Each structure stands twice: as C-alpha cells, then as structure tokens.
PDB file of N, CA and C in Angstrom:
ATOM      1  N   MET F   1     -59.399 116.915  34.563  1.00  0.00           N
ATOM      2  CA  MET F   1     -61.068 116.600  35.055  1.00  0.00           C
ATOM      3  C   MET F   1     -61.109 116.104  34.095  1.00  0.00           C
ATOM      4  N   PRO F   2     -62.411 114.966  33.823  1.00  0.00           N
ATOM      5  CA  PRO F   2     -62.522 115.341  32.339  1.00  0.00           C
ATOM      6  C   PRO F   2     -64.196 115.831  32.457  1.00  0.00           C
ATOM      7  N   ARG F   3     -64.329 115.929  31.348  1.00  0.00           N
ATOM      8  CA  ARG F   3     -64.731 116.586  30.172  1.00  0.00           C
ATOM      9  C   ARG F   3     -66.172 116.195  29.850  1.00  0.00           C
ATOM     10  N   ALA F   4     -66.931 116.968  29.527  1.00  0.00           N
ATOM     11  CA  ALA F   4     -69.029 116.482  29.560  1.00  0.00           C
ATOM     12  C   ALA F   4     -68.323 115.358  27.934  1.00  0.00           C
ATOM     13  N   GLY F   5     -69.101 114.483  28.428  1.00  0.00           N
ATOM     14  CA  GLY F   5     -69.208 113.558  27.466  1.00  0.00           C
ATOM     15  C   GLY F   5     -68.080 112.186  27.133  1.00  0.00           C
ATOM     16  N   GLY F   6     -67.764 112.321  28.272  1.00  0.00           N
ATOM     17  CA  GLY F   6     -66.999 110.891  28.991  1.00  0.00           C
ATOM     18  C   GLY F   6     -65.359 110.999  28.364  1.00  0.00           C
ATOM     19  N   GLY F   7     -64.869 111.531  28.192  1.00  0.00           N
ATOM     20  CA  GLY F   7     -63.873 112.322  27.773  1.00  0.00           C
ATOM     21  C   GLY F   7     -62.015 111.973  28.831  1.00  0.00           C
ATOM     22  N   ASN F   8     -61.071 112.114  28.571  1.00  0.00           N
ATOM     23  CA  ASN F   8     -60.305 112.011  29.949  1.00  0.00           C
ATOM     24  C   ASN F   8     -59.740 113.517  29.471  1.00  0.00           C
ATOM     25  N   ALA F   9     -59.144 114.211  29.998  1.00  0.00           N
ATOM     26  CA  ALA F   9     -58.438 115.550  30.395  1.00  0.00           C
ATOM     27  C   ALA F   9     -57.704 116.585  28.939  1.00  0.00           C
ATOM     28  N   ILE F  10     -57.866 115.085  27.979  1.00  0.00           N
ATOM     29  CA  ILE F  10     -57.071 115.946  26.751  1.00  0.00           C
ATOM     30  C   ILE F  10     -58.489 115.438  25.907  1.00  0.00           C
ATOM     31  N   GLY F  11     -59.248 115.339  26.321  1.00  0.00           N
ATOM     32  CA  GLY F  11     -60.671 115.191  25.379  1.00  0.00           C
ATOM     33  C   GLY F  11     -60.966 114.363  24.454  1.00  0.00           C
ATOM     34  N   ARG F  12     -59.996 112.895  24.330  1.00  0.00           N
ATOM     35  CA  ARG F  12     -59.762 111.921  24.365  1.00  0.00           C
ATOM     36  C   ARG F  12     -60.725 110.652  24.427  1.00  0.00           C
ATOM     37  N   GLU F  13     -61.706 109.795  24.017  1.00  0.00           N
ATOM     38  CA  GLU F  13     -61.462 108.567  24.374  1.00  0.00           C
ATOM     39  C   GLU F  13     -60.805 107.645  24.635  1.00  0.00           C
ATOM     40  N   SER F  14     -60.845 106.975  26.255  1.00  0.00           N
ATOM     41  CA  SER F  14     -60.187 105.961  26.437  1.00  0.00           C
ATOM     42  C   SER F  14     -60.391 104.802  26.018  1.00  0.00           C
ATOM     43  N   ARG F  15     -59.656 104.474  25.162  1.00  0.00           N
ATOM     44  CA  ARG F  15     -59.017 103.308  24.456  1.00  0.00           C
ATOM     45  C   ARG F  15     -59.855 101.776  25.385  1.00  0.00           C
ATOM     46  N   HIS F  16     -59.153 101.791  26.447  1.00  0.00           N
ATOM     47  CA  HIS F  16     -59.088 100.453  27.857  1.00  0.00           C
ATOM     48  C   HIS F  16     -60.163 101.148  28.959  1.00  0.00           C
ATOM     49  N   PRO F  17     -61.654 101.668  28.809  1.00  0.00           N
ATOM     50  CA  PRO F  17     -62.433 101.963  30.280  1.00  0.00           C
ATOM     51  C   PRO F  17     -62.363 100.738  31.152  1.00  0.00           C
ATOM     52  N   LEU F  18     -61.723 101.714  32.153  1.00  0.00           N
ATOM     53  CA  LEU F  18     -61.897 101.088  33.595  1.00  0.00           C
ATOM     54  C   LEU F  18     -62.405 101.375  34.426  1.00  0.00           C
ATOM     55  N   PRO F  19     -63.866 100.536  35.256  1.00  0.00           N
ATOM     56  CA  PRO F  19     -64.286 100.991  36.535  1.00  0.00           C
ATOM     57  C   PRO F  19     -63.261 102.307  37.508  1.00  0.00           C
ATOM     58  N   PRO F  20     -64.043 103.406  37.849  1.00  0.00           N
ATOM     59  CA  PRO F  20     -63.051 103.930  38.555  1.00  0.00           C
ATOM     60  C   PRO F  20     -62.648 103.491  39.543  1.00  0.00           C
ATOM     61  N   GLY F  21     -61.696 103.923  40.135  1.00  0.00           N
ATOM     62  CA  GLY F  21     -60.399 103.014  41.694  1.00  0.00           C
ATOM     63  C   GLY F  21     -59.972 102.204  40.984  1.00  0.00           C
ATOM     64  N   SER F  22     -60.193 100.847  39.862  1.00  0.00           N
ATOM     65  CA  SER F  22     -59.677 100.092  39.544  1.00  0.00           C
ATOM     66  C   SER F  22     -57.898 100.287  38.686  1.00  0.00           C
ATOM     67  N   ALA F  23     -56.921  99.190  38.615  1.00  0.00           N
ATOM     68  CA  ALA F  23     -56.418  99.628  37.796  1.00  0.00           C
ATOM     69  C   ALA F  23     -55.847  98.045  37.109  1.00  0.00           C
ATOM     70  N   LEU F  24     -55.024  98.952  36.143  1.00  0.00           N
ATOM     71  CA  LEU F  24     -54.838  97.294  34.738  1.00  0.00           C
ATOM     72  C   LEU F  24     -53.490  96.502  35.648  1.00  0.00           C
ATOM     73  N   PRO F  25     -53.667  95.519  35.386  1.00  0.00           N
ATOM     74  CA  PRO F  25     -52.213  94.571  35.963  1.00  0.00           C
ATOM     75  C   PRO F  25     -50.988  94.663  35.057  1.00  0.00           C
ATOM     76  N   LEU F  26     -50.190  94.841  35.923  1.00  0.00           N
ATOM     77  CA  LEU F  26     -48.697  95.046  35.272  1.00  0.00           C
ATOM     78  C   LEU F  26     -48.484  94.548  34.282  1.00  0.00           C
ATOM     79  N   ASP F  27     -48.563  93.989  34.024  1.00  0.00           N
ATOM     80  CA  ASP F  27     -48.273  92.883  32.633  1.00  0.00           C
ATOM     81  C   ASP F  27     -49.252  94.115  31.899  1.00  0.00           C
ATOM     82  N   ALA F  28     -50.419  94.511  31.984  1.00  0.00           N
ATOM     83  CA  ALA F  28     -51.272  94.819  30.631  1.00  0.00           C
ATOM     84  C   ALA F  28     -50.534  96.281  30.936  1.00  0.00           C
ATOM     85  N   ALA F  29     -50.256  96.991  31.962  1.00  0.00           N
ATOM     86  CA  ALA F  29     -49.656  97.754  31.588  1.00  0.00           C
ATOM     87  C   ALA F  29     -48.465  98.073  30.856  1.00  0.00           C
ATOM     88  N   LEU F  30     -47.716  97.191  31.116  1.00  0.00           N
ATOM     89  CA  LEU F  30     -46.532  97.735  30.765  1.00  0.00           C
ATOM     90  C   LEU F  30     -46.551  96.930  28.745  1.00  0.00           C
ATOM     91  N   HIS F  31     -47.424  96.419  28.757  1.00  0.00           N
ATOM     92  CA  HIS F  31     -47.477  95.884  27.102  1.00  0.00           C
ATOM     93  C   HIS F  31     -48.324  96.945  26.644  1.00  0.00           C
ATOM     94  N   LEU F  32     -48.799  98.529  27.380  1.00  0.00           N
ATOM     95  CA  LEU F  32     -50.080  98.956  26.595  1.00  0.00           C
ATOM     96  C   LEU F  32     -49.222 100.308  26.573  1.00  0.00           C
ATOM     97  N   ALA F  33     -48.451 100.381  27.677  1.00  0.00           N
ATOM     98  CA  ALA F  33     -47.203 101.438  27.502  1.00  0.00           C
ATOM     99  C   ALA F  33     -46.017 101.005  25.959  1.00  0.00           C
ATOM    100  N   GLU F  34     -45.692  99.865  26.007  1.00  0.00           N
ATOM    101  CA  GLU F  34     -45.424  99.656  25.026  1.00  0.00           C
ATOM    102  C   GLU F  34     -45.540  99.823  23.742  1.00  0.00           C
ATOM    103  N   GLN F  35     -46.715  99.514  23.683  1.00  0.00           N
ATOM    104  CA  GLN F  35     -47.427  99.967  22.288  1.00  0.00           C
ATOM    105  C   GLN F  35     -47.696 101.791  21.748  1.00  0.00           C
ATOM    106  N   ASN F  36     -47.329 101.982  22.707  1.00  0.00           N
ATOM    107  CA  ASN F  36     -47.679 103.299  22.543  1.00  0.00           C
ATOM    108  C   ASN F  36     -46.531 103.823  22.754  1.00  0.00           C
ATOM    109  N   ARG F  37     -44.862 104.141  22.866  1.00  0.00           N
ATOM    110  CA  ARG F  37     -43.486 103.445  22.156  1.00  0.00           C
ATOM    111  C   ARG F  37     -43.333 103.681  21.050  1.00  0.00           C
ATOM    112  N   VAL F  38     -43.974 102.288  20.666  1.00  0.00           N
ATOM    113  CA  VAL F  38     -44.012 101.914  19.163  1.00  0.00           C
ATOM    114  C   VAL F  38     -45.120 102.905  18.296  1.00  0.00           C
ATOM    115  N   ARG F  39     -46.372 103.225  18.519  1.00  0.00           N
ATOM    116  CA  ARG F  39     -47.016 104.232  18.234  1.00  0.00           C
ATOM    117  C   ARG F  39     -46.621 105.578  17.762  1.00  0.00           C
ATOM    118  N   TYR F  40     -45.220 105.769  18.731  1.00  0.00           N
ATOM    119  CA  TYR F  40     -45.464 107.213  18.976  1.00  0.00           C
ATOM    120  C   TYR F  40     -44.148 107.785  18.004  1.00  0.00           C
ATOM    121  N   GLY F  41     -42.996 105.848  17.990  1.00  0.00           N
ATOM    122  CA  GLY F  41     -41.414 106.063  17.023  1.00  0.00           C
ATOM    123  C   GLY F  41     -42.404 106.070  15.680  1.00  0.00           C
ATOM    124  N   LEU F  42     -43.500 105.601  15.347  1.00  0.00           N
ATOM    125  CA  LEU F  42     -43.744 105.473  13.812  1.00  0.00           C
ATOM    126  C   LEU F  42     -44.480 106.527  13.569  1.00  0.00           C
ATOM    127  N   ARG F  43     -45.215 107.448  15.126  1.00  0.00           N
ATOM    128  CA  ARG F  43     -45.687 109.079  14.675  1.00  0.00           C
ATOM    129  C   ARG F  43     -44.578 109.599  14.175  1.00  0.00           C
ATOM    130  N   MET F  44     -43.757 109.468  15.074  1.00  0.00           N
ATOM    131  CA  MET F  44     -42.286 110.530  14.858  1.00  0.00           C
ATOM    132  C   MET F  44     -40.882 110.465  13.654  1.00  0.00           C
ATOM    133  N   TYR F  45     -41.215 108.920  12.779  1.00  0.00           N
ATOM    134  CA  TYR F  45     -40.702 108.343  12.146  1.00  0.00           C
ATOM    135  C   TYR F  45     -41.353 109.668  10.600  1.00  0.00           C
ATOM    136  N   LEU F  46     -42.216 109.275  10.353  1.00  0.00           N
ATOM    137  CA  LEU F  46     -43.183 109.843   9.240  1.00  0.00           C
ATOM    138  C   LEU F  46     -42.591 111.179   9.161  1.00  0.00           C
ATOM    139  N   MET F  47     -42.245 111.827  10.559  1.00  0.00           N
ATOM    140  CA  MET F  47     -42.492 113.106  10.335  1.00  0.00           C
ATOM    141  C   MET F  47     -41.040 113.451  10.554  1.00  0.00           C
ATOM    142  N   ARG F  48     -39.418 112.756  10.926  1.00  0.00           N
ATOM    143  CA  ARG F  48     -38.824 112.965  11.064  1.00  0.00           C
ATOM    144  C   ARG F  48     -38.434 112.326   9.298  1.00  0.00           C
ATOM    145  N   ALA F  49     -38.627 111.513   8.850  1.00  0.00           N
ATOM    146  CA  ALA F  49     -38.182 111.476   7.310  1.00  0.00           C
ATOM    147  C   ALA F  49     -38.566 112.129   5.922  1.00  0.00           C
ATOM    148  N   LEU F  50     -39.739 112.933   6.558  1.00  0.00           N
ATOM    149  CA  LEU F  50     -40.097 113.978   5.484  1.00  0.00           C
ATOM    150  C   LEU F  50     -39.406 115.679   6.331  1.00  0.00           C
ATOM    151  N   GLY F  51     -38.942 115.398   7.199  1.00  0.00           N
ATOM    152  CA  GLY F  51     -38.554 116.834   7.886  1.00  0.00           C
ATOM    153  C   GLY F  51     -36.642 116.822   7.391  1.00  0.00           C
ATOM    154  N   LEU F  52     -35.785 115.778   7.743  1.00  0.00           N
ATOM    155  CA  LEU F  52     -34.601 115.228   7.017  1.00  0.00           C
ATOM    156  C   LEU F  52     -34.456 115.256   5.653  1.00  0.00           C
ATOM    157  N   GLY F  53     -35.871 114.714   5.275  1.00  0.00           N
ATOM    158  CA  GLY F  53     -35.805 114.428   4.108  1.00  0.00           C
ATOM    159  C   GLY F  53     -35.662 115.317   2.978  1.00  0.00           C
ATOM    160  N   LEU F  54     -36.872 116.040   3.575  1.00  0.00           N
ATOM    161  CA  LEU F  54     -36.332 117.784   2.261  1.00  0.00           C
ATOM    162  C   LEU F  54     -36.013 118.827   3.153  1.00  0.00           C
ATOM    163  N   GLY F  55     -35.146 119.158   4.242  1.00  0.00           N
ATOM    164  CA  GLY F  55     -34.269 119.648   4.803  1.00  0.00           C
ATOM    165  C   GLY F  55     -32.373 119.219   3.861  1.00  0.00           C
ATOM    166  N   ALA F  56     -32.539 118.266   3.354  1.00  0.00           N
ATOM    167  CA  ALA F  56     -31.576 117.618   3.188  1.00  0.00           C
ATOM    168  C   ALA F  56     -31.408 118.091   1.434  1.00  0.00           C
ATOM    169  N   ILE F  57     -32.308 117.963   0.724  1.00  0.00           N
ATOM    170  CA  ILE F  57     -32.523 118.935  -0.941  1.00  0.00           C
ATOM    171  C   ILE F  57     -32.204 120.245  -0.553  1.00  0.00           C
ATOM    172  N   CYS F  58     -32.500 120.949   0.938  1.00  0.00           N
ATOM    173  CA  CYS F  58     -32.330 122.327   0.529  1.00  0.00           C
ATOM    174  C   CYS F  58     -30.357 122.685   0.711  1.00  0.00           C
ATOM    175  N   VAL F  59     -30.216 121.149   2.101  1.00  0.00           N
ATOM    176  CA  VAL F  59     -28.889 121.838   1.598  1.00  0.00           C
ATOM    177  C   VAL F  59     -28.115 121.076   0.646  1.00  0.00           C
ATOM    178  N   ALA F  60     -28.413 120.201  -0.107  1.00  0.00           N
ATOM    179  CA  ALA F  60     -27.988 119.727  -0.781  1.00  0.00           C
ATOM    180  C   ALA F  60     -27.576 120.627  -2.145  1.00  0.00           C
ATOM    181  N   ALA F  61     -28.727 121.405  -1.979  1.00  0.00           N
ATOM    182  CA  ALA F  61     -28.428 122.578  -3.072  1.00  0.00           C
ATOM    183  C   ALA F  61     -27.459 123.850  -2.600  1.00  0.00           C
ATOM    184  N   VAL F  62     -27.192 123.931  -1.859  1.00  0.00           N
ATOM    185  CA  VAL F  62     -26.528 124.096  -1.371  1.00  0.00           C
ATOM    186  C   VAL F  62     -24.910 123.744  -1.389  1.00  0.00           C
ATOM    187  N   LEU F  63     -25.000 122.894  -0.694  1.00  0.00           N
ATOM    188  CA  LEU F  63     -23.744 121.652  -0.925  1.00  0.00           C
ATOM    189  C   LEU F  63     -22.917 122.203  -2.747  1.00  0.00           C
ATOM    190  N   TYR F  64     -24.315 122.162  -3.544  1.00  0.00           N
ATOM    191  CA  TYR F  64     -23.709 121.991  -5.035  1.00  0.00           C
ATOM    192  C   TYR F  64     -22.969 123.179  -5.397  1.00  0.00           C
ATOM    193  N   GLU F  65     -23.817 124.028  -4.929  1.00  0.00           N
ATOM    194  CA  GLU F  65     -23.011 125.722  -5.736  1.00  0.00           C
ATOM    195  C   GLU F  65     -21.936 126.086  -4.869  1.00  0.00           C
ATOM    196  N   HIS F  66     -21.119 125.442  -4.005  1.00  0.00           N
ATOM    197  CA  HIS F  66     -19.932 125.289  -3.173  1.00  0.00           C
ATOM    198  C   HIS F  66     -19.350 124.874  -3.327  1.00  0.00           C
ATOM    199  N   GLY F  67     -19.437 123.576  -3.744  1.00  0.00           N
ATOM    200  CA  GLY F  67     -19.065 122.328  -4.800  1.00  0.00           C
ATOM    201  C   GLY F  67     -17.764 121.524  -3.586  1.00  0.00           C
ATOM    202  N   ALA F  68     -19.170 121.141  -2.748  1.00  0.00           N
ATOM    203  CA  ALA F  68     -18.530 119.904  -1.071  1.00  0.00           C
ATOM    204  C   ALA F  68     -17.907 119.257  -1.777  1.00  0.00           C
ATOM    205  N   SER F  69     -16.670 118.973  -0.496  1.00  0.00           N
ATOM    206  CA  SER F  69     -16.331 117.694  -0.792  1.00  0.00           C
ATOM    207  C   SER F  69     -16.971 116.142  -0.535  1.00  0.00           C
ATOM    208  N   PRO F  70     -17.053 115.094  -1.287  1.00  0.00           N
ATOM    209  CA  PRO F  70     -17.809 114.033  -0.850  1.00  0.00           C
ATOM    210  C   PRO F  70     -18.165 113.432   0.083  1.00  0.00           C
ATOM    211  N   ALA F  71     -17.007 113.997   1.247  1.00  0.00           N
ATOM    212  CA  ALA F  71     -17.092 113.202   2.612  1.00  0.00           C
ATOM    213  C   ALA F  71     -18.810 114.371   2.812  1.00  0.00           C
ATOM    214  N   LEU F  72     -18.836 115.522   2.963  1.00  0.00           N
ATOM    215  CA  LEU F  72     -19.968 116.375   3.032  1.00  0.00           C
ATOM    216  C   LEU F  72     -20.983 115.338   2.451  1.00  0.00           C
ATOM    217  N   TRP F  73     -21.268 115.675   1.211  1.00  0.00           N
ATOM    218  CA  TRP F  73     -22.261 114.654   0.228  1.00  0.00           C
ATOM    219  C   TRP F  73     -23.075 113.587   1.649  1.00  0.00           C
ATOM    220  N   GLY F  74     -21.540 112.921   1.644  1.00  0.00           N
ATOM    221  CA  GLY F  74     -21.874 111.507   2.623  1.00  0.00           C
ATOM    222  C   GLY F  74     -22.545 110.972   3.886  1.00  0.00           C
ATOM    223  N   LEU F  75     -22.139 112.433   4.276  1.00  0.00           N
ATOM    224  CA  LEU F  75     -23.093 113.213   5.482  1.00  0.00           C
ATOM    225  C   LEU F  75     -23.766 113.586   5.621  1.00  0.00           C
ATOM    226  N   LEU F  76     -24.493 114.091   4.412  1.00  0.00           N
ATOM    227  CA  LEU F  76     -25.332 115.034   4.150  1.00  0.00           C
ATOM    228  C   LEU F  76     -26.440 113.524   3.887  1.00  0.00           C
ATOM    229  N   ALA F  77     -26.017 113.198   3.142  1.00  0.00           N
ATOM    230  CA  ALA F  77     -27.340 111.279   3.091  1.00  0.00           C
ATOM    231  C   ALA F  77     -27.394 110.054   3.983  1.00  0.00           C
ATOM    232  N   ALA F  78     -26.163 110.170   5.063  1.00  0.00           N
ATOM    233  CA  ALA F  78     -26.248 109.470   6.403  1.00  0.00           C
ATOM    234  C   ALA F  78     -27.083 110.684   7.131  1.00  0.00           C
ATOM    235  N   ASN F  79     -26.953 111.924   7.288  1.00  0.00           N
ATOM    236  CA  ASN F  79     -28.033 112.189   8.092  1.00  0.00           C
ATOM    237  C   ASN F  79     -29.718 112.350   8.064  1.00  0.00           C
ATOM    238  N   GLY F  80     -29.845 112.718   6.404  1.00  0.00           N
ATOM    239  CA  GLY F  80     -30.832 112.851   5.862  1.00  0.00           C
ATOM    240  C   GLY F  80     -31.787 112.100   5.204  1.00  0.00           C
ATOM    241  N   PHE F  81     -31.382 110.830   5.099  1.00  0.00           N
ATOM    242  CA  PHE F  81     -31.738 110.124   4.507  1.00  0.00           C
ATOM    243  C   PHE F  81     -31.621 108.321   5.066  1.00  0.00           C
ATOM    244  N   ALA F  82     -30.513 108.709   5.630  1.00  0.00           N
ATOM    245  CA  ALA F  82     -30.590 106.652   6.095  1.00  0.00           C
ATOM    246  C   ALA F  82     -30.937 107.325   7.998  1.00  0.00           C
ATOM    247  N   TRP F  83     -30.757 108.421   8.430  1.00  0.00           N
ATOM    248  CA  TRP F  83     -30.897 108.509   9.860  1.00  0.00           C
ATOM    249  C   TRP F  83     -32.341 107.942  10.333  1.00  0.00           C
ATOM    250  N   PRO F  84     -33.354 108.737   9.715  1.00  0.00           N
ATOM    251  CA  PRO F  84     -34.325 108.508  10.208  1.00  0.00           C
ATOM    252  C   PRO F  84     -35.789 107.171  10.309  1.00  0.00           C
ATOM    253  N   HIS F  85     -34.814 106.594   8.892  1.00  0.00           N
ATOM    254  CA  HIS F  85     -34.624 104.863   8.745  1.00  0.00           C
ATOM    255  C   HIS F  85     -34.137 104.148   9.879  1.00  0.00           C
ATOM    256  N   LEU F  86     -32.804 104.297  10.748  1.00  0.00           N
ATOM    257  CA  LEU F  86     -31.844 104.047  11.118  1.00  0.00           C
ATOM    258  C   LEU F  86     -32.786 104.143  12.654  1.00  0.00           C
ATOM    259  N   ALA F  87     -33.200 105.151  12.770  1.00  0.00           N
ATOM    260  CA  ALA F  87     -34.218 105.605  14.477  1.00  0.00           C
ATOM    261  C   ALA F  87     -35.351 104.280  14.472  1.00  0.00           C
ATOM    262  N   TYR F  88     -36.588 104.172  13.652  1.00  0.00           N
ATOM    263  CA  TYR F  88     -37.322 103.609  13.448  1.00  0.00           C
ATOM    264  C   TYR F  88     -36.882 102.173  13.155  1.00  0.00           C
ATOM    265  N   LEU F  89     -35.914 101.607  12.796  1.00  0.00           N
ATOM    266  CA  LEU F  89     -35.458 100.099  13.246  1.00  0.00           C
ATOM    267  C   LEU F  89     -34.886 100.241  14.621  1.00  0.00           C
ATOM    268  N   ARG F  90     -34.908 101.202  15.129  1.00  0.00           N
ATOM    269  CA  ARG F  90     -34.649 100.939  16.482  1.00  0.00           C
ATOM    270  C   ARG F  90     -35.224 101.031  17.840  1.00  0.00           C
ATOM    271  N   VAL F  91     -36.281 101.952  17.266  1.00  0.00           N
ATOM    272  CA  VAL F  91     -37.549 101.680  18.335  1.00  0.00           C
ATOM    273  C   VAL F  91     -38.331 100.513  18.211  1.00  0.00           C
ATOM    274  N   ARG F  92     -38.372  99.805  16.811  1.00  0.00           N
ATOM    275  CA  ARG F  92     -38.563  98.388  16.356  1.00  0.00           C
ATOM    276  C   ARG F  92     -38.401  97.360  17.318  1.00  0.00           C
ATOM    277  N   ARG F  93     -36.840  97.307  16.976  1.00  0.00           N
ATOM    278  CA  ARG F  93     -35.878  95.802  17.926  1.00  0.00           C
ATOM    279  C   ARG F  93     -35.734  96.417  19.130  1.00  0.00           C
ATOM    280  N   VAL F  94     -36.373  97.803  19.665  1.00  0.00           N
ATOM    281  CA  VAL F  94     -36.792  97.175  21.447  1.00  0.00           C
ATOM    282  C   VAL F  94     -37.610  97.129  21.788  1.00  0.00           C
ATOM    283  N   ALA F  95     -38.377  97.187  21.127  1.00  0.00           N
ATOM    284  CA  ALA F  95     -40.187  97.030  21.285  1.00  0.00           C
ATOM    285  C   ALA F  95     -39.919  95.166  21.381  1.00  0.00           C
ATOM    286  N   THR F  96     -39.306  94.660  20.146  1.00  0.00           N
ATOM    287  CA  THR F  96     -39.671  93.120  19.415  1.00  0.00           C
ATOM    288  C   THR F  96     -38.398  92.648  21.041  1.00  0.00           C
ATOM    289  N   ILE F  97     -37.215  93.539  21.313  1.00  0.00           N
ATOM    290  CA  ILE F  97     -37.068  92.622  22.683  1.00  0.00           C
ATOM    291  C   ILE F  97     -37.446  92.684  23.828  1.00  0.00           C
ATOM    292  N   ARG F  98     -38.000  93.793  24.174  1.00  0.00           N
ATOM    293  CA  ARG F  98     -39.052  93.981  25.256  1.00  0.00           C
ATOM    294  C   ARG F  98     -39.871  92.357  25.035  1.00  0.00           C
ATOM    295  N   CYS F  99     -40.475  92.870  24.270  1.00  0.00           N
ATOM    296  CA  CYS F  99     -42.143  91.893  24.471  1.00  0.00           C
ATOM    297  C   CYS F  99     -41.251  90.656  24.239  1.00  0.00           C
ATOM    298  N   ARG F 100     -40.239  90.536  23.646  1.00  0.00           N
ATOM    299  CA  ARG F 100     -39.226  88.558  24.387  1.00  0.00           C
ATOM    300  C   ARG F 100     -39.906  88.219  25.800  1.00  0.00           C
ATOM    301  N   ARG F 101     -39.213  89.767  26.432  1.00  0.00           N
ATOM    302  CA  ARG F 101     -38.791  89.429  27.680  1.00  0.00           C
ATOM    303  C   ARG F 101     -39.674  89.061  28.483  1.00  0.00           C
ATOM    304  N   SER F 102     -40.511  89.620  28.016  1.00  0.00           N
ATOM    305  CA  SER F 102     -41.863  90.083  29.046  1.00  0.00           C
ATOM    306  C   SER F 102     -42.642  88.565  28.573  1.00  0.00           C
ATOM    307  N   THR F 103     -42.768  88.164  27.343  1.00  0.00           N
ATOM    308  CA  THR F 103     -43.115  86.435  27.517  1.00  0.00           C
ATOM    309  C   THR F 103     -42.558  85.606  27.959  1.00  0.00           C
ATOM    310  N   ARG F 104     -41.269  86.102  28.287  1.00  0.00           N
ATOM    311  CA  ARG F 104     -40.351  84.732  29.026  1.00  0.00           C
ATOM    312  C   ARG F 104     -40.943  84.798  30.511  1.00  0.00           C
ATOM    313  N   THR F 105     -40.686  85.403  31.280  1.00  0.00           N
ATOM    314  CA  THR F 105     -41.378  85.593  32.663  1.00  0.00           C
ATOM    315  C   THR F 105     -42.579  84.945  33.207  1.00  0.00           C
TER     316      THR F 105
END
C-alpha cells in the first residue's frame, strides 16, 4: 500500500512512474531488471570485497602463528582477495551477454 508522500510500499520514490493500471513493455521491463541486477552486483561487490579482505587479514594472523603451509596461504589469498573481483566480473559479463542477446532480437 502506498505511503503518504507518493512513495511505494518500502518508502522509496519510483524511478519510472507509470499511470495506474499500465505496464512496461517487455523489453523495457527486462532492461530495468538487468540494470537492477548489475546495481545489486556492485553493492554486493563492495561489501564482499571489504568483508572478505578484512576477514582474510584476521585469518592470516592465525595462519602465521601456526606456521601454515603455502597451500593454505594460497587458498586464503584466493578466497579473501581474488573471489570478490571474480564474482563481480561474472555479474558484469552476464549482464553484457544478456544485453547483446536482447539487442539482437
């Protein structure tokens, strides 16, 4: 149910106001959904990179104290510092592929 002030149920203004009862064309709706996915991917990228990076530093202190093997250090580096970037690149790549497919048809 809309709140006072014209916002939607969660209190945010709509970026694409439409008259009541109307709907977006399918291609516009798909484009809007794709934009939302990419924005969500960016927000999660920032939090993932910060959280895993700081967590990796804490785990590194324990690995150092226990004299961990190089394999564990490599796994820590992959999880803490490479994974956030790879995940974001995947989100961007999927968005690019979907945009190309939608413009071909």
